[in-house]
Amino acid sequence: MVYNGLVNTGYSLKDVLYTMFNFLDDHPREVLILRIQKGGILGDSKKFLDFVERHFDPDSEMGDRVAKRIYFRNSGDISIPTIGEARGKVLILQDFKSSQPALYGIPWNSDTVSSYSHSLALGSLFLGLKWDGIESHFSQSRSEDFDKLRITHTTAGAGVKPIDIAAKNHPGFGMNRRLGRYLLFNLGDCFGIIAMDFPGYSLVKEIIMRNYRYRAPEPLDFPSFCATLPMPEKAVDDIIQDEMDDDNEVTPYDEITPGDEAPPAEGSADEAGDDEGAANLIR
């Protein structure tokens, strides 16, 4: 079964994979990233590996869909794929040992992944210190880890409500508003993957704008300056509207307004934060 921290989610790995495969069938231009981790320190690593191998065996019940939807490469290849290479696939972050390196995906280690992740559950009282760590990770020069997958967690961990971390109002701001302002004022050198809880309309909008700004022009015969043109606000609103659910709801936690002042100086010792609980199998 799949665990989140110490909590059994009630879903099996097969349930998770089928859900992801079905999503990619409907949205083949998307990429899903799945970290698989062996939980606990007393579990049998060999049994865990046998368990994983059964799900990815070409002759298994899911063999055809695994071959189509899991991003496989030659064993030992630890390079980070481009979005174009991984579209329509599940990219696995392999946080367990296998018979060959990188057998199922990118190894989760310091050679391949640059990750900021606080595991202490100190609640929302120390949220400022957590933000300092996040900001520091964003601000690292891209030249320091240009060949790694950069992942930053702004999420809550065990012992605190995710909503309190994401949208805390007093004192100070929650993670989503801090992140939104950081993006709004074009701070940071490289963002990579940002794990968030409860992202609202304005935060989603800032991220979509940034994705548009840095993507390569397509098709190739477009003038080169097209890649640097700002995306029209109307176009961004249309994209977000497409992503809304059937109830037409996007929760605008801590709206980011262009007229807002720059982010306040933070990082006093009265605030620190937490990230995520240790997962038993899959994060």
mmCIF file of C-alpha atoms in Angstrom:
data_model
loop_
_atom_site.group_PDB
_atom_site.id
_atom_site.type_symbol
_atom_site.label_atom_id
_atom_site.label_comp_id
_atom_site.label_asym_id
_atom_site.label_seq_id
_atom_site.Cartn_x
_atom_site.Cartn_y
_atom_site.Cartn_z
ATOM 1 C CA MET A 1 0.000 0.000 0.000
ATOM 2 C CA VAL A 2 0.962 3.635 -0.443
ATOM 3 C CA TYR A 3 1.650 5.623 2.723
ATOM 4 C CA ASN A 4 1.858 9.350 3.353
ATOM 5 C CA GLY A 5 4.037 9.616 6.424
ATOM 6 C CA LEU A 6 2.561 7.052 8.811
ATOM 7 C CA VAL A 7 -0.881 7.194 7.214
ATOM 8 C CA ASN A 8 -2.087 4.429 4.930
ATOM 9 C CA THR A 9 -3.776 6.187 1.991
ATOM 10 C CA GLY A 10 -5.832 3.115 1.154
ATOM 11 C CA TYR A 11 -4.422 3.008 -2.388
ATOM 12 C CA SER A 12 -2.053 0.515 -3.925
ATOM 13 C CA LEU A 13 0.826 1.325 -6.263
ATOM 14 C CA LYS A 14 -1.269 -0.140 -9.069
ATOM 15 C CA ASP A 15 -4.081 2.298 -8.236
ATOM 16 C CA VAL A 16 -1.627 5.205 -8.397
ATOM 17 C CA LEU A 17 -0.098 4.102 -11.695
ATOM 18 C CA TYR A 18 -3.468 3.501 -13.359
ATOM 19 C CA THR A 19 -4.643 6.954 -12.271
ATOM 20 C CA MET A 20 -1.519 8.557 -13.728
ATOM 21 C CA PHE A 21 -1.730 6.560 -16.957
ATOM 22 C CA ASN A 22 -5.388 7.533 -17.421
ATOM 23 C CA PHE A 23 -4.520 11.191 -16.862
ATOM 24 C CA LEU A 24 -1.780 11.039 -19.500
ATOM 25 C CA ASP A 25 -4.140 9.309 -21.928
ATOM 26 C CA ASP A 26 -6.372 12.381 -21.639
ATOM 27 C CA HIS A 27 -3.503 14.910 -21.452
ATOM 28 C CA PRO A 28 -0.610 13.500 -23.518
ATOM 29 C CA ARG A 29 1.402 16.741 -23.490
ATOM 30 C CA GLU A 30 1.775 16.685 -19.716
ATOM 31 C CA VAL A 31 4.609 15.154 -17.665
ATOM 32 C CA LEU A 32 4.072 13.495 -14.282
ATOM 33 C CA ILE A 33 6.927 13.091 -11.806
ATOM 34 C CA LEU A 34 6.660 10.311 -9.248
ATOM 35 C CA ARG A 35 9.086 9.726 -6.406
ATOM 36 C CA ILE A 36 9.083 6.121 -5.193
ATOM 37 C CA GLN A 37 10.676 5.589 -1.800
ATOM 38 C CA LYS A 38 10.998 2.583 0.458
ATOM 39 C CA GLY A 39 9.453 3.501 3.783
ATOM 40 C CA GLY A 40 11.008 2.798 7.150
ATOM 41 C CA ILE A 41 14.480 1.563 8.029
ATOM 42 C CA LEU A 42 13.584 -1.984 9.024
ATOM 43 C CA GLY A 43 11.826 -3.084 5.852
ATOM 44 C CA ASP A 44 13.319 -5.749 3.589
ATOM 45 C CA SER A 45 14.928 -3.965 0.622
ATOM 46 C CA LYS A 46 14.899 -7.111 -1.498
ATOM 47 C CA LYS A 47 11.164 -7.635 -0.992
ATOM 48 C CA PHE A 48 10.523 -3.976 -1.816
ATOM 49 C CA LEU A 49 12.536 -4.227 -5.040
ATOM 50 C CA ASP A 50 10.673 -7.423 -6.012
ATOM 51 C CA PHE A 51 7.406 -5.581 -5.351
ATOM 52 C CA VAL A 52 8.376 -2.679 -7.621
ATOM 53 C CA GLU A 53 9.729 -4.963 -10.353
ATOM 54 C CA ARG A 54 6.417 -6.844 -10.526
ATOM 55 C CA HIS A 55 4.642 -3.618 -11.426
ATOM 56 C CA PHE A 56 7.103 -2.661 -14.164
ATOM 57 C CA ASP A 57 7.566 -6.099 -15.690
ATOM 58 C CA PRO A 58 6.658 -6.035 -19.445
ATOM 59 C CA ASP A 59 4.705 -9.257 -18.887
ATOM 60 C CA SER A 60 2.706 -7.874 -15.988
ATOM 61 C CA GLU A 61 -0.966 -6.903 -16.040
ATOM 62 C CA MET A 62 0.038 -3.319 -16.817
ATOM 63 C CA GLY A 63 2.941 -4.218 -19.132
ATOM 64 C CA ASP A 64 1.689 -2.453 -22.269
ATOM 65 C CA ARG A 65 0.729 0.719 -20.426
ATOM 66 C CA VAL A 66 3.984 0.726 -18.461
ATOM 67 C CA ALA A 67 5.958 0.502 -21.704
ATOM 68 C CA LYS A 68 3.953 3.370 -23.162
ATOM 69 C CA ARG A 69 3.746 5.710 -20.194
ATOM 70 C CA ILE A 70 6.861 5.206 -18.017
ATOM 71 C CA TYR A 71 9.927 7.175 -19.127
ATOM 72 C CA PHE A 72 12.587 4.500 -19.554
ATOM 73 C CA ARG A 73 16.194 4.948 -20.697
ATOM 74 C CA ASN A 74 19.309 2.851 -20.815
ATOM 75 C CA SER A 75 20.264 1.712 -17.333
ATOM 76 C CA GLY A 76 22.895 3.978 -15.835
ATOM 77 C CA ASP A 77 21.746 7.094 -17.702
ATOM 78 C CA ILE A 78 21.230 9.705 -14.974
ATOM 79 C CA SER A 79 20.841 12.760 -17.217
ATOM 80 C CA ILE A 80 17.753 14.929 -16.708
ATOM 81 C CA PRO A 81 15.379 14.732 -19.708
ATOM 82 C CA THR A 82 13.871 17.793 -21.312
ATOM 83 C CA ILE A 83 10.138 18.417 -21.089
ATOM 84 C CA GLY A 84 9.857 17.490 -24.761
ATOM 85 C CA GLU A 85 11.521 14.128 -24.170
ATOM 86 C CA ALA A 86 9.277 13.293 -21.220
ATOM 87 C CA ARG A 87 5.904 14.508 -22.526
ATOM 88 C CA GLY A 88 3.155 11.958 -22.066
ATOM 89 C CA LYS A 89 5.296 9.996 -19.598
ATOM 90 C CA VAL A 90 5.715 9.341 -15.882
ATOM 91 C CA LEU A 91 9.245 10.299 -14.862
ATOM 92 C CA ILE A 92 10.244 8.276 -11.804
ATOM 93 C CA LEU A 93 12.565 9.591 -9.126
ATOM 94 C CA GLN A 94 14.052 6.350 -7.831
ATOM 95 C CA ASP A 95 14.606 6.626 -4.085
ATOM 96 C CA PHE A 96 15.538 2.969 -3.592
ATOM 97 C CA LYS A 97 18.353 0.657 -4.622
ATOM 98 C CA SER A 98 18.064 -1.586 -7.675
ATOM 99 C CA SER A 99 20.260 -4.201 -9.323
ATOM 100 C CA GLN A 100 21.493 -1.575 -11.809
ATOM 101 C CA PRO A 101 21.825 2.195 -11.315
ATOM 102 C CA ALA A 102 18.917 4.292 -12.567
ATOM 103 C CA LEU A 103 17.036 1.177 -13.640
ATOM 104 C CA TYR A 104 13.595 2.764 -13.296
ATOM 105 C CA GLY A 105 14.307 6.478 -13.384
ATOM 106 C CA ILE A 106 16.489 9.263 -12.047
ATOM 107 C CA PRO A 107 18.284 8.229 -8.824
ATOM 108 C CA TRP A 108 17.277 10.346 -5.849
ATOM 109 C CA ASN A 109 20.692 11.483 -4.610
ATOM 110 C CA SER A 110 22.893 14.558 -4.471
ATOM 111 C CA ASP A 111 24.450 13.771 -7.854
ATOM 112 C CA THR A 112 21.158 14.116 -9.718
ATOM 113 C CA VAL A 113 18.728 16.119 -7.566
ATOM 114 C CA SER A 114 19.106 19.485 -5.828
ATOM 115 C CA SER A 115 16.320 19.445 -3.251
ATOM 116 C CA TYR A 116 15.287 21.760 -0.429
ATOM 117 C CA SER A 117 13.155 19.834 2.036
ATOM 118 C CA HIS A 118 12.753 20.539 5.768
ATOM 119 C CA SER A 119 11.511 17.478 7.635
ATOM 120 C CA LEU A 120 10.947 19.021 11.088
ATOM 121 C CA ALA A 121 7.296 19.620 11.981
ATOM 122 C CA LEU A 122 7.597 22.910 13.841
ATOM 123 C CA GLY A 123 4.222 24.247 12.788
ATOM 124 C CA SER A 124 3.431 27.691 11.421
ATOM 125 C CA LEU A 125 5.149 29.656 14.195
ATOM 126 C CA PHE A 126 8.522 29.284 12.469
ATOM 127 C CA LEU A 127 7.293 29.793 8.939
ATOM 128 C CA GLY A 128 9.736 32.643 8.263
ATOM 129 C CA LEU A 129 12.797 30.469 8.771
ATOM 130 C CA LYS A 130 11.351 27.876 6.432
ATOM 131 C CA TRP A 131 10.860 30.583 3.826
ATOM 132 C CA ASP A 132 14.475 31.679 4.252
ATOM 133 C CA GLY A 133 15.602 28.181 3.276
ATOM 134 C CA ILE A 134 13.271 28.163 0.271
ATOM 135 C CA GLU A 135 14.460 31.590 -0.851
ATOM 136 C CA SER A 136 18.091 30.534 -0.492
ATOM 137 C CA HIS A 137 17.463 27.489 -2.675
ATOM 138 C CA PHE A 138 15.777 29.602 -5.344
ATOM 139 C CA SER A 139 18.664 32.064 -5.284
ATOM 140 C CA GLN A 140 21.415 29.537 -5.894
ATOM 141 C CA SER A 141 23.196 30.160 -9.162
ATOM 142 C CA ARG A 142 22.126 27.821 -11.917
ATOM 143 C CA SER A 143 25.805 27.151 -12.615
ATOM 144 C CA GLU A 144 26.041 25.355 -9.252
ATOM 145 C CA ASP A 145 23.719 22.517 -10.280
ATOM 146 C CA PHE A 146 23.005 22.989 -13.980
ATOM 147 C CA ASP A 147 22.914 19.224 -14.566
ATOM 148 C CA LYS A 148 20.562 18.433 -11.651
ATOM 149 C CA LEU A 149 16.821 18.437 -11.187
ATOM 150 C CA ARG A 150 16.057 21.298 -8.794
ATOM 151 C CA ILE A 151 13.115 20.641 -6.474
ATOM 152 C CA THR A 152 11.863 22.987 -3.746
ATOM 153 C CA HIS A 153 9.148 22.030 -1.261
ATOM 154 C CA THR A 154 6.979 24.821 0.159
ATOM 155 C CA THR A 155 4.596 22.252 1.598
ATOM 156 C CA ALA A 156 3.625 21.358 5.134
ATOM 157 C CA GLY A 157 4.713 18.212 6.929
ATOM 158 C CA ALA A 158 3.457 15.961 9.676
ATOM 159 C CA GLY A 159 2.113 17.751 12.718
ATOM 160 C CA VAL A 160 0.745 20.855 10.983
ATOM 161 C CA LYS A 161 -2.272 21.555 8.784
ATOM 162 C CA PRO A 162 -1.209 22.168 5.145
ATOM 163 C CA ILE A 163 -3.664 25.068 4.893
ATOM 164 C CA ASP A 164 -1.933 26.840 7.807
ATOM 165 C CA ILE A 165 1.390 26.769 5.950
ATOM 166 C CA ALA A 166 -0.041 27.626 2.541
ATOM 167 C CA ALA A 167 -2.395 30.464 3.466
ATOM 168 C CA LYS A 168 -1.548 31.677 6.958
ATOM 169 C CA ASN A 169 -2.577 35.311 7.395
ATOM 170 C CA HIS A 170 -1.483 36.427 10.860
ATOM 171 C CA PRO A 171 1.218 37.079 11.763
ATOM 172 C CA GLY A 172 2.890 37.476 8.380
ATOM 173 C CA PHE A 173 1.976 35.683 5.212
ATOM 174 C CA GLY A 174 1.596 32.047 4.232
ATOM 175 C CA MET A 175 3.921 30.273 1.819
ATOM 176 C CA ASN A 176 1.763 30.860 -1.232
ATOM 177 C CA ARG A 177 1.740 34.627 -0.874
ATOM 178 C CA ARG A 178 5.478 34.752 -0.169
ATOM 179 C CA LEU A 179 6.127 32.608 -3.237
ATOM 180 C CA GLY A 180 3.763 34.659 -5.388
ATOM 181 C CA ARG A 181 5.480 37.916 -4.465
ATOM 182 C CA TYR A 182 8.882 36.368 -5.034
ATOM 183 C CA LEU A 183 7.873 35.382 -8.566
ATOM 184 C CA LEU A 184 6.068 38.658 -9.199
ATOM 185 C CA PHE A 185 9.201 40.699 -8.562
ATOM 186 C CA ASN A 186 11.361 38.403 -10.735
ATOM 187 C CA LEU A 187 13.644 37.316 -7.918
ATOM 188 C CA GLY A 188 15.685 34.126 -7.957
ATOM 189 C CA ASP A 189 17.921 32.529 -10.541
ATOM 190 C CA CYS A 190 16.314 29.136 -11.133
ATOM 191 C CA PHE A 191 13.066 27.579 -9.921
ATOM 192 C CA GLY A 192 12.805 24.072 -11.329
ATOM 193 C CA ILE A 193 9.993 22.116 -9.669
ATOM 194 C CA ILE A 194 8.062 23.727 -6.816
ATOM 195 C CA ALA A 195 5.919 21.464 -4.626
ATOM 196 C CA MET A 196 2.985 23.473 -3.230
ATOM 197 C CA ASP A 197 -0.250 23.039 -1.273
ATOM 198 C CA PHE A 198 -3.443 24.840 -2.301
ATOM 199 C CA PRO A 199 -2.021 27.123 -5.050
ATOM 200 C CA GLY A 200 -4.584 29.804 -5.886
ATOM 201 C CA TYR A 201 -5.441 31.773 -9.017
ATOM 202 C CA SER A 202 -2.769 34.451 -8.737
ATOM 203 C CA LEU A 203 0.059 32.046 -7.942
ATOM 204 C CA VAL A 204 -0.916 29.752 -10.820
ATOM 205 C CA LYS A 205 -1.042 32.785 -13.096
ATOM 206 C CA GLU A 206 2.479 33.893 -12.145
ATOM 207 C CA ILE A 207 3.856 30.415 -12.847
ATOM 208 C CA ILE A 208 2.117 30.152 -16.225
ATOM 209 C CA MET A 209 3.491 33.558 -17.211
ATOM 210 C CA ARG A 210 6.989 32.410 -16.302
ATOM 211 C CA ASN A 211 6.621 29.161 -18.247
ATOM 212 C CA TYR A 212 5.598 31.115 -21.339
ATOM 213 C CA ARG A 213 8.482 33.529 -20.968
ATOM 214 C CA TYR A 214 11.166 30.840 -21.009
ATOM 215 C CA ARG A 215 9.863 28.288 -23.470
ATOM 216 C CA ALA A 216 11.428 27.954 -26.897
ATOM 217 C CA PRO A 217 9.510 29.450 -29.848
ATOM 218 C CA GLU A 218 7.389 26.971 -31.750
ATOM 219 C CA PRO A 219 7.316 26.374 -34.678
ATOM 220 C CA LEU A 220 10.969 27.029 -35.465
ATOM 221 C CA ASP A 221 10.258 29.415 -38.339
ATOM 222 C CA PHE A 222 8.802 31.974 -35.920
ATOM 223 C CA PRO A 223 10.925 35.122 -35.447
ATOM 224 C CA SER A 224 13.376 34.615 -32.573
ATOM 225 C CA PHE A 225 12.000 37.572 -30.626
ATOM 226 C CA CYS A 226 8.672 35.784 -30.149
ATOM 227 C CA ALA A 227 10.075 33.797 -27.239
ATOM 228 C CA THR A 228 10.735 36.975 -25.257
ATOM 229 C CA LEU A 229 7.373 38.655 -25.768
ATOM 230 C CA PRO A 230 5.249 38.914 -22.611
ATOM 231 C CA MET A 231 2.198 36.693 -22.671
ATOM 232 C CA PRO A 232 -1.042 38.717 -22.895
ATOM 233 C CA GLU A 233 -2.991 38.786 -19.655
ATOM 234 C CA LYS A 234 -6.106 37.613 -21.515
ATOM 235 C CA ALA A 235 -4.264 34.546 -22.808
ATOM 236 C CA VAL A 236 -3.133 33.625 -19.304
ATOM 237 C CA ASP A 237 -6.680 34.037 -17.987
ATOM 238 C CA ASP A 238 -7.947 31.758 -20.755
ATOM 239 C CA ILE A 239 -5.368 29.088 -19.875
ATOM 240 C CA ILE A 240 -6.305 29.226 -16.211
ATOM 241 C CA GLN A 241 -10.000 29.098 -17.121
ATOM 242 C CA ASP A 242 -9.313 25.896 -19.060
ATOM 243 C CA GLU A 243 -7.664 24.405 -15.970
ATOM 244 C CA MET A 244 -10.556 25.209 -13.646
ATOM 245 C CA ASP A 245 -12.715 22.380 -12.417
ATOM 246 C CA ASP A 246 -16.330 21.851 -13.399
ATOM 247 C CA ASP A 247 -17.487 24.062 -10.553
ATOM 248 C CA ASN A 248 -15.450 26.933 -11.998
ATOM 249 C CA GLU A 249 -13.545 27.333 -8.743
ATOM 250 C CA VAL A 250 -9.966 28.405 -8.166
ATOM 251 C CA THR A 251 -9.209 29.402 -4.608
ATOM 252 C CA PRO A 252 -7.312 32.743 -4.749
ATOM 253 C CA TYR A 253 -5.296 32.399 -1.527
ATOM 254 C CA ASP A 254 -3.418 35.636 -0.919
ATOM 255 C CA GLU A 255 -3.961 37.326 -4.259
ATOM 256 C CA ILE A 256 -0.809 38.812 -5.781
ATOM 257 C CA THR A 257 -1.422 42.314 -7.072
ATOM 258 C CA PRO A 258 1.141 44.028 -9.363
ATOM 259 C CA GLY A 259 0.856 47.153 -7.250
ATOM 260 C CA ASP A 260 1.976 45.400 -4.087
ATOM 261 C CA GLU A 261 5.168 46.532 -2.450
ATOM 262 C CA ALA A 262 8.282 44.373 -2.612
ATOM 263 C CA PRO A 263 8.474 41.374 -0.270
ATOM 264 C CA PRO A 264 9.237 42.371 3.311
ATOM 265 C CA ALA A 265 12.529 41.350 4.867
ATOM 266 C CA GLU A 266 12.008 38.152 6.784
ATOM 267 C CA GLY A 267 13.866 35.399 8.543
ATOM 268 C CA SER A 268 13.706 36.340 12.187
ATOM 269 C CA ALA A 269 14.237 33.571 14.697
ATOM 270 C CA ASP A 270 10.566 33.669 15.673
ATOM 271 C CA GLU A 271 9.542 31.761 12.552
ATOM 272 C CA ALA A 272 10.605 28.483 11.018
ATOM 273 C CA GLY A 273 8.835 25.782 9.146
ATOM 274 C CA ASP A 274 8.410 22.267 8.100
ATOM 275 C CA ASP A 275 8.167 20.505 4.859
ATOM 276 C CA GLU A 276 6.724 17.089 4.449
ATOM 277 C CA GLY A 277 6.348 13.876 6.370
ATOM 278 C CA ALA A 278 8.576 10.937 5.595
ATOM 279 C CA ALA A 279 6.588 8.809 3.141
ATOM 280 C CA ASN A 280 6.586 5.054 3.489
ATOM 281 C CA LEU A 281 6.373 4.330 -0.214
ATOM 282 C CA ILE A 282 5.440 7.124 -2.581
ATOM 283 C CA ARG A 283 5.586 10.888 -2.411
#
